[in-house]
Tab-separated table of C-alpha atoms in Angstrom:
chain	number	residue	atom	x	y	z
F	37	UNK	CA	0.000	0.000	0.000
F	38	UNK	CA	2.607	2.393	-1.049
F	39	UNK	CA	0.195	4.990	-2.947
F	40	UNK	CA	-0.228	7.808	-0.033
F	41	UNK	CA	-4.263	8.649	-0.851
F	42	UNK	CA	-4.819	4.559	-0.682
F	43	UNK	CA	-2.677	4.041	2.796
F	44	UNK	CA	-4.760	7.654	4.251
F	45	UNK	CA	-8.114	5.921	2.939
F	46	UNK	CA	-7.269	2.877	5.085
F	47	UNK	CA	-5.692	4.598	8.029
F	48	UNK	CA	-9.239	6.785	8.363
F	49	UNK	CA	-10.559	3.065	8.338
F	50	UNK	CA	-8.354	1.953	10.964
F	51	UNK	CA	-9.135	4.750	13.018
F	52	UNK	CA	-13.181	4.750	12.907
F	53	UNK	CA	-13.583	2.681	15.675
F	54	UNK	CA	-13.413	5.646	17.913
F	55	UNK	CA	-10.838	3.531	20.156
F	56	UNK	CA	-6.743	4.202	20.611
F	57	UNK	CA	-4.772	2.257	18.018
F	58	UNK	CA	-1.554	1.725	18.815
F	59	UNK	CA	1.303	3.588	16.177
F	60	UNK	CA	3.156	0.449	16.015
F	61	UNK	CA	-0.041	-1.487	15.313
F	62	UNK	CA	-1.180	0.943	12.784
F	63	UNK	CA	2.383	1.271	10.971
F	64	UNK	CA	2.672	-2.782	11.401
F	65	UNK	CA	-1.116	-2.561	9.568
F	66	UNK	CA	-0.335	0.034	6.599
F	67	UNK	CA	2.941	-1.528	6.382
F	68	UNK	CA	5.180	1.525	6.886
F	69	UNK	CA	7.735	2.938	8.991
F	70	UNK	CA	6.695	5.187	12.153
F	71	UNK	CA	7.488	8.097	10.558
F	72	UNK	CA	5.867	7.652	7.605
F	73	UNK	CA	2.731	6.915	9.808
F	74	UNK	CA	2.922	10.430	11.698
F	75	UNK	CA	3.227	12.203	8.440
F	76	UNK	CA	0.086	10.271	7.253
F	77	UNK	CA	-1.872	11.412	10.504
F	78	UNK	CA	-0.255	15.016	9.898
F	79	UNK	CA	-2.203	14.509	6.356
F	80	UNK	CA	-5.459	13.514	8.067
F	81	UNK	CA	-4.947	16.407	10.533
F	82	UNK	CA	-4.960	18.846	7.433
F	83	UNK	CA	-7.976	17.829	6.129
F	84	UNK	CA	-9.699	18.516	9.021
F	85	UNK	CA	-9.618	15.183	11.039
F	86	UNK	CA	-8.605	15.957	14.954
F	87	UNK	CA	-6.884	13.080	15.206
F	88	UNK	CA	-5.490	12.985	18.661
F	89	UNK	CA	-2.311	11.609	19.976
F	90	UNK	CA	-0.765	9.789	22.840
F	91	UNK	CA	3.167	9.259	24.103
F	92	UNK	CA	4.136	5.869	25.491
F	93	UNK	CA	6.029	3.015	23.887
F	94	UNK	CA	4.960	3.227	20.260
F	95	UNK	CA	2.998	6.122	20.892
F	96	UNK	CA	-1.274	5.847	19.934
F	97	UNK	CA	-3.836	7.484	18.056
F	98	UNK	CA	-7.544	8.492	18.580
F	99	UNK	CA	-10.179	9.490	16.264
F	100	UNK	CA	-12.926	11.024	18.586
F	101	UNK	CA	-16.721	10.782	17.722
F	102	UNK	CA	-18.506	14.271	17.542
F	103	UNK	CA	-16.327	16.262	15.779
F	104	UNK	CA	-19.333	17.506	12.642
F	105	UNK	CA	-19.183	16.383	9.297
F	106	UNK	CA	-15.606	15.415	8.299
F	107	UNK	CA	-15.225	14.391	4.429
F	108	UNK	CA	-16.880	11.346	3.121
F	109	UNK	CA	-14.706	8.794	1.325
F	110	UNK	CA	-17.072	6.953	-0.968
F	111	UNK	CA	-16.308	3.864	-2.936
F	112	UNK	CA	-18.115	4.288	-6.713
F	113	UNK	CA	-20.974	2.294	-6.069
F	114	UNK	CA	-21.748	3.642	-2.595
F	115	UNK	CA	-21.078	7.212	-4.281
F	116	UNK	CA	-24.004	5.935	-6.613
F	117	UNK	CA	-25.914	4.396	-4.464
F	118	UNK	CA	-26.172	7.462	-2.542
F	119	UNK	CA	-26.630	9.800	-5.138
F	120	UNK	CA	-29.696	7.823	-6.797
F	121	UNK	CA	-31.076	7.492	-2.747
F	122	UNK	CA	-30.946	11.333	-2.443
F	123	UNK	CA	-32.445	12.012	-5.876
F	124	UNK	CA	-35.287	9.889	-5.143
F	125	UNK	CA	-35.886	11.343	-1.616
F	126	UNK	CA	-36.036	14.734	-2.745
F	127	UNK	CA	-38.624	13.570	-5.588
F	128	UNK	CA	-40.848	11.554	-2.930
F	129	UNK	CA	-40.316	14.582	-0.363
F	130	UNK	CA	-39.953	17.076	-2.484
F	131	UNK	CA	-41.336	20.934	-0.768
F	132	UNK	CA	-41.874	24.334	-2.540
F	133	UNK	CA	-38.515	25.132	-2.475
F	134	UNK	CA	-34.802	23.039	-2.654
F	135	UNK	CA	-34.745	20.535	0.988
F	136	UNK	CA	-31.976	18.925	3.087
F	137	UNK	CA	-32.015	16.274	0.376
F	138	UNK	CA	-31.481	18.271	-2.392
F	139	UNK	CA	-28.858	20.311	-1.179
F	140	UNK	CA	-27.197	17.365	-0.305
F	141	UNK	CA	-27.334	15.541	-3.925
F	142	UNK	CA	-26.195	19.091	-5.200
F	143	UNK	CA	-23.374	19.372	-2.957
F	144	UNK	CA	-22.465	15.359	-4.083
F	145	UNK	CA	-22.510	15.684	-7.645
F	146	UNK	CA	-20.536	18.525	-8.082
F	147	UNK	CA	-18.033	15.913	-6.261
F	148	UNK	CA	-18.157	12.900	-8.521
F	149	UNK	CA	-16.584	12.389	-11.913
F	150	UNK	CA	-18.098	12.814	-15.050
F	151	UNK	CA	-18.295	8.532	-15.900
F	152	UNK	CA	-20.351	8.312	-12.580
F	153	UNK	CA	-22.642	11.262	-13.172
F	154	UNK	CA	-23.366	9.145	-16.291
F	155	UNK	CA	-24.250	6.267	-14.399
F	156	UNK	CA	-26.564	8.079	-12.258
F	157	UNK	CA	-28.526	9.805	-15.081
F	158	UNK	CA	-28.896	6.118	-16.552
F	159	UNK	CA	-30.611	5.193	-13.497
F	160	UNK	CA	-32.296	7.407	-12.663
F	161	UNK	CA	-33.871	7.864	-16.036
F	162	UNK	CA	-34.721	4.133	-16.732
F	163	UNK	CA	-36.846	4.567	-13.087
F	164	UNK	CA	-39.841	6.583	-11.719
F	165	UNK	CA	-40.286	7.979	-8.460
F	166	UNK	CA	-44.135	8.689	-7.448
F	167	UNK	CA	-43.982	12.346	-5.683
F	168	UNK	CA	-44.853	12.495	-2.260
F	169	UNK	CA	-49.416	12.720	-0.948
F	170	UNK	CA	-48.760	15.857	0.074
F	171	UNK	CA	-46.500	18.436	2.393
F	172	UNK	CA	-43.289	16.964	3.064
F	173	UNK	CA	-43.254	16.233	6.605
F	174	UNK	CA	-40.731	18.408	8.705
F	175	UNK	CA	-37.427	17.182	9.745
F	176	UNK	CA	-37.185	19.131	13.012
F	177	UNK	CA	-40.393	17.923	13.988
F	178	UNK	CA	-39.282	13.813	13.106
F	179	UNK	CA	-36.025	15.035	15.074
F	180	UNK	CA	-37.015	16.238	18.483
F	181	UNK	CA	-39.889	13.382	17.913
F	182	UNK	CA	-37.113	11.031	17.369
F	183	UNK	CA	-34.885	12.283	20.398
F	184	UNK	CA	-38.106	12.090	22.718
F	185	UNK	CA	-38.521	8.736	22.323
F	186	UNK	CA	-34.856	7.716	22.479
F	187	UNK	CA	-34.802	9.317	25.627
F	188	UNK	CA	-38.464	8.072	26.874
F	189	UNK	CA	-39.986	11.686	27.210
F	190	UNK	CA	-43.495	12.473	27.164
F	191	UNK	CA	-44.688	15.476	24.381
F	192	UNK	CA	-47.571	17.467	23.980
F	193	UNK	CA	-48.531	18.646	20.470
F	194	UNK	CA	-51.827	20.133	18.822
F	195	UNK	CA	-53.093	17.567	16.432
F	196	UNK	CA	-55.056	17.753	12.891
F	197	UNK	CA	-57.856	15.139	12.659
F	198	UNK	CA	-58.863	14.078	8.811
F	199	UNK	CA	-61.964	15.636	9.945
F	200	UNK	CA	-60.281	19.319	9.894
F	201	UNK	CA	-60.141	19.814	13.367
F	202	UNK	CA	-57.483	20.038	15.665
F	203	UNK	CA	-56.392	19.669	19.417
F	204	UNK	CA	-53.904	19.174	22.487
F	205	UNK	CA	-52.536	15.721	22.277
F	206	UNK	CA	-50.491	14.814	25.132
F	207	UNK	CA	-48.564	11.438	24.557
F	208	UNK	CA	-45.718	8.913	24.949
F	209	UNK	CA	-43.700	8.282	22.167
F	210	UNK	CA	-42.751	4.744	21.363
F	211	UNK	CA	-41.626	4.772	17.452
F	212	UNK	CA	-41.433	6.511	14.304
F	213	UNK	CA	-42.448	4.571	11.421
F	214	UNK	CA	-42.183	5.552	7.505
F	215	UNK	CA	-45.177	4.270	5.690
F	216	UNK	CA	-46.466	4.747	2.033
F	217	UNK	CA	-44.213	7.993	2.041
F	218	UNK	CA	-45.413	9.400	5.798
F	219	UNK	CA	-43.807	9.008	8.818
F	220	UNK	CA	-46.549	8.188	11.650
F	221	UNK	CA	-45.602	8.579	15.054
F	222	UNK	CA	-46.547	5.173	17.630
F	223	UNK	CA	-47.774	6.706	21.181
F	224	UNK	CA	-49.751	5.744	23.933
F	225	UNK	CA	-52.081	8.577	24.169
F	226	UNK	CA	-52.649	9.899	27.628
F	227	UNK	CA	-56.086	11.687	27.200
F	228	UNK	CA	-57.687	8.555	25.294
F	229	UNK	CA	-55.449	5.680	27.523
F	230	UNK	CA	-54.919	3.876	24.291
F	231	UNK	CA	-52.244	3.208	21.905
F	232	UNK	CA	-52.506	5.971	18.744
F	233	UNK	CA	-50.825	6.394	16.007
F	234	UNK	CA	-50.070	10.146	14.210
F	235	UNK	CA	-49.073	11.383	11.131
F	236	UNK	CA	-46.483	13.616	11.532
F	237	UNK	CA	-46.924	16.270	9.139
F	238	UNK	CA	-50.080	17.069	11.320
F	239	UNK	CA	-48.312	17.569	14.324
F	240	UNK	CA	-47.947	21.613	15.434
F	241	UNK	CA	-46.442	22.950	18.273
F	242	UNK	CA	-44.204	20.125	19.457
F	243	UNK	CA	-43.045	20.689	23.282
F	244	UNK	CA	-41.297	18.482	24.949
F	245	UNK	CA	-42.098	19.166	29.032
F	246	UNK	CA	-38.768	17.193	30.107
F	247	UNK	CA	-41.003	14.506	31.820
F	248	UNK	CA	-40.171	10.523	31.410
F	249	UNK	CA	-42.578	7.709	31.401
F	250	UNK	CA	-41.346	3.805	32.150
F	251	UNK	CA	-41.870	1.885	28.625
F	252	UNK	CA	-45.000	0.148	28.162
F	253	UNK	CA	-45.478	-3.430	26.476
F	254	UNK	CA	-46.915	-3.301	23.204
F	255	UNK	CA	-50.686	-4.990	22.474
F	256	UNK	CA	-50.307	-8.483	20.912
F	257	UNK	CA	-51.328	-7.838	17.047
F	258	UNK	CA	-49.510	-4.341	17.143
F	259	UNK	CA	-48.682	-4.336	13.361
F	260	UNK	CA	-52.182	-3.689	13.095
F	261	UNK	CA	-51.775	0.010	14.570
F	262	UNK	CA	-50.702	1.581	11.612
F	263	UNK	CA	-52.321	3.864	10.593
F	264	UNK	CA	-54.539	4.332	13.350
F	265	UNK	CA	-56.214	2.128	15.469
F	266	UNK	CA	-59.835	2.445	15.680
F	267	UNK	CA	-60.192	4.192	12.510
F	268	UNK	CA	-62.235	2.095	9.566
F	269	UNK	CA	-60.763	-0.723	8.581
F	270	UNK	CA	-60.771	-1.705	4.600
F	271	UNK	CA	-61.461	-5.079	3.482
F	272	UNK	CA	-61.287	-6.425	0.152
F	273	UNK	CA	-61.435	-9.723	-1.220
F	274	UNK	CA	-59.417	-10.734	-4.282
F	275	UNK	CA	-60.592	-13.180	-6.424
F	276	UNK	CA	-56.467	-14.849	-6.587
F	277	UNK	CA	-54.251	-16.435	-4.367
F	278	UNK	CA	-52.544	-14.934	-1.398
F	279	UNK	CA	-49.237	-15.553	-2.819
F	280	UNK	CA	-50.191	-14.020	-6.567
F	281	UNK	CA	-51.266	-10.971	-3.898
F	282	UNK	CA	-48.325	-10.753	-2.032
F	283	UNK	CA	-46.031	-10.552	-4.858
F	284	UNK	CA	-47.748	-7.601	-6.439
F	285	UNK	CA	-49.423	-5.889	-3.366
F	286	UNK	CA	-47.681	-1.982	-2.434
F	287	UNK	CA	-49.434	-1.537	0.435
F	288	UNK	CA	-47.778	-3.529	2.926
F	289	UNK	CA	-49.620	-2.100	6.195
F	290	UNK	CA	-51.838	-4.919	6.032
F	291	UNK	CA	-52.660	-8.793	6.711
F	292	UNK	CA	-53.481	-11.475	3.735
F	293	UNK	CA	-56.030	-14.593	4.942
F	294	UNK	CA	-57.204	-17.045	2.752
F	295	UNK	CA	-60.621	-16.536	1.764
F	296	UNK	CA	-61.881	-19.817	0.353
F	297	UNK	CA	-60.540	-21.464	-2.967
F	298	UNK	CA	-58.092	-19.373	-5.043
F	299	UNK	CA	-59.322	-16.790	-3.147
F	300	UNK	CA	-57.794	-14.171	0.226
F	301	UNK	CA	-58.617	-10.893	1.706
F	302	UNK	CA	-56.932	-8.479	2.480
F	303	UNK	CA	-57.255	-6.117	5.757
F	304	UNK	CA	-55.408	-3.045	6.486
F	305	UNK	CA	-56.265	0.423	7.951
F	306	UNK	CA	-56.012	3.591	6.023
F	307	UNK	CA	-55.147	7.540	5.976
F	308	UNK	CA	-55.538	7.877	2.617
F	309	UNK	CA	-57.970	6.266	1.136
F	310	UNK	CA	-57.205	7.480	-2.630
F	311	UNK	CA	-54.252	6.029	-2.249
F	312	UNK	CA	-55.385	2.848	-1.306
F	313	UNK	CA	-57.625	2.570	-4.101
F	314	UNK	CA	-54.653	3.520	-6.234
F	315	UNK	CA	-52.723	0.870	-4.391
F	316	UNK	CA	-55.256	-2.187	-5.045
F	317	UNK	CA	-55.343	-1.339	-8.806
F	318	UNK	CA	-51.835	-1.469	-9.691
F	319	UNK	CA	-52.117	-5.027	-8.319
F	320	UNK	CA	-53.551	-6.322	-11.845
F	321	UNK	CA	-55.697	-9.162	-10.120
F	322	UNK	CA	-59.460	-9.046	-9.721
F	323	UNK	CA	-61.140	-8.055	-6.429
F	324	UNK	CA	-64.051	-6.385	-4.666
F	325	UNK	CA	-64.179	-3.857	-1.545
F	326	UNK	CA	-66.174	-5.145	0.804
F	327	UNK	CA	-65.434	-1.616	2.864
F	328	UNK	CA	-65.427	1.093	4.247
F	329	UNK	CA	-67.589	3.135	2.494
F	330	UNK	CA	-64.675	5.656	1.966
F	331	UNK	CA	-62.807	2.815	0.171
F	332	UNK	CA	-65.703	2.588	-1.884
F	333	UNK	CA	-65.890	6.066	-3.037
F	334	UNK	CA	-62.210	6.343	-3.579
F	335	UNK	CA	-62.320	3.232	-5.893
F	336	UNK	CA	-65.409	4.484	-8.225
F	337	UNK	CA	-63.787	7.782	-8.106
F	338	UNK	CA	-60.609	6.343	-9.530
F	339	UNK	CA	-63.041	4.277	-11.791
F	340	UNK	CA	-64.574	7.236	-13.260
F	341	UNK	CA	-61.349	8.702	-13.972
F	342	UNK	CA	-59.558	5.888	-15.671
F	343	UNK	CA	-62.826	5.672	-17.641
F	344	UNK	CA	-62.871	9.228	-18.320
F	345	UNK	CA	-58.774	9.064	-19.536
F	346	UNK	CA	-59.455	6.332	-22.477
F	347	UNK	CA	-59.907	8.100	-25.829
F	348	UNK	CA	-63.758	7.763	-27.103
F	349	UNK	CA	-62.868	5.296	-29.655
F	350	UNK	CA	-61.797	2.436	-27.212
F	351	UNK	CA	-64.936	3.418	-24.635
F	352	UNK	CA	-67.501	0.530	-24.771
């Protein structure tokens, strides 16, 4: 490993741990002299890594956690990996103006070279992202949501029903969960004494009172929560397998049961029932909705505008 950018790619490595590595250990790794190491770590140093040193036989090195947002050092397919990632979460998210993930895609393809921009367009236009139901949801609110329940605290919030109106929620976070392109937010609410679940982007006023709660169990059959326990349920019955289902179904917030020969159903709460409708059409297999009556509306709806789409000559 005699090329210097190469042996500084795998020293970074070395050091990542966040633990003191001895210099004889490291030199012993890189397979260089000790001097050569301590101009490598000099290197490092200069590009903004506090790498931190230690006397003693052999001397040691430490690369301390916390210290912001050093350089990345991306192989080419993570680089493109990453890039397409971005570019797709700013198209699903995407607000009025540029977001974090934007920025951030910006920022990392003025970086790469011009073969792996290529590669990027390629994929990117061979594949289609759907944009986002609605306003993206905010990242300081998923942040101090996120921090709350890491840290077990209890939040109060005003909350927007589907109904249009709104209220003081006070609750106990338990876990953020990103589902069909909205984060909902898992809490046992205090007012109601039952589990909940929220969608974020209708969560105003976030305060965080600095009170803890003890973690509660979850109920058995919790995977049935989202979105929204106690709301109407939708049930459909496809006239196909389960496993044909399965393979084609989006919406995953759900359970399959068989439903008699060649037949299953499928059950699953919604929060948007047009896109639920949209959902069980791209499936391609026959079915009915059995209910809710929203479920029903939303499917004639989309119906009505499929039929209303096909040009007059191919209307029967």
């Amino acid at each position: 490993m005699n090329h210097p950018s190469a042996r500084m790619l795998e020293l970074l490595s070395l050091l990542a741990a966040g633990v003191p590595r001895g210099g004889a250990d490291l030199a012993a790794r890189l397979g260089v002299s000790p001097r050569t190491l301590r101009r490598d770590v000099e290197r490092l140093r200069d590009l903004g890594y506090r790498v931190q040193s230690a006397r003693g036989t052999g001397g040691s090195y430490l690369l301390p956690a916390g210290q912001g947002v050093p350089p990345l050092h991306l192989s080419e397919e993570e680089a493109v990996a990453t890039a397409v990632g971005l570019r797709h979460a700013a198209a699903a998210y995407g607000t009025d103006g540029p977001g974090p993930a934007d920025t951030a895609l910006r920022k990392l393809e003025q970086a790469l070279p011009a073969r792996l921009r290529g590669r990027i367009e390629a994929l990117l236009a061979a594949t289609e992202v759907p944009g986002g139901a609605g306003p993206a949801d905010g990242l300081g609110t998923l942040e101090r949501l996120a921090t709350a329940t890491h840290l077990r605290s209890r939040v109060c919030f005003r909350y927007a029903a589907r109904d249009g109106g709104s209220g003081e929620r006070r609750a106990e976070p338990h876990r953020l969960v990103l589902l069909a392109h909205r984060w909902y937010l898992l809490a046992w609410d205090g007012d109601r004494a039952a589990w909940r679940t929220f969608r974020v982007d209708r969560i105003t006023d976030l305060r965080v009172p600095g009170t803890t709660f003890p973690p509660r169990p979850l109920p058995e059959g919790s995977a049935g929560l989202f979105p929204g326990p106690g709301a109407a349920r939708g049930a459909v019955l496809f006239l196909a397998p389960a496993g044909a289902v399965a393979r084609r179904l989006t919406a995953r917030a759900g359970t399959l049961e068989p439903a008699g020969p060649g037949r299953c159903r499928y059950l699953t709460g919604a929060d948007d029932w047009d896109w639920l409708a949209g959902a069980l059409a791209s499936v391609g297999l026959p079915y009915r909705v059995e209910g809710p009556a929203e479920l029903v509306r939303a499917t004639r709806a989309l119906a009505a505008r499929a039929a209303a789409a096909a040009p007059a000559d191919q209307k029967a």
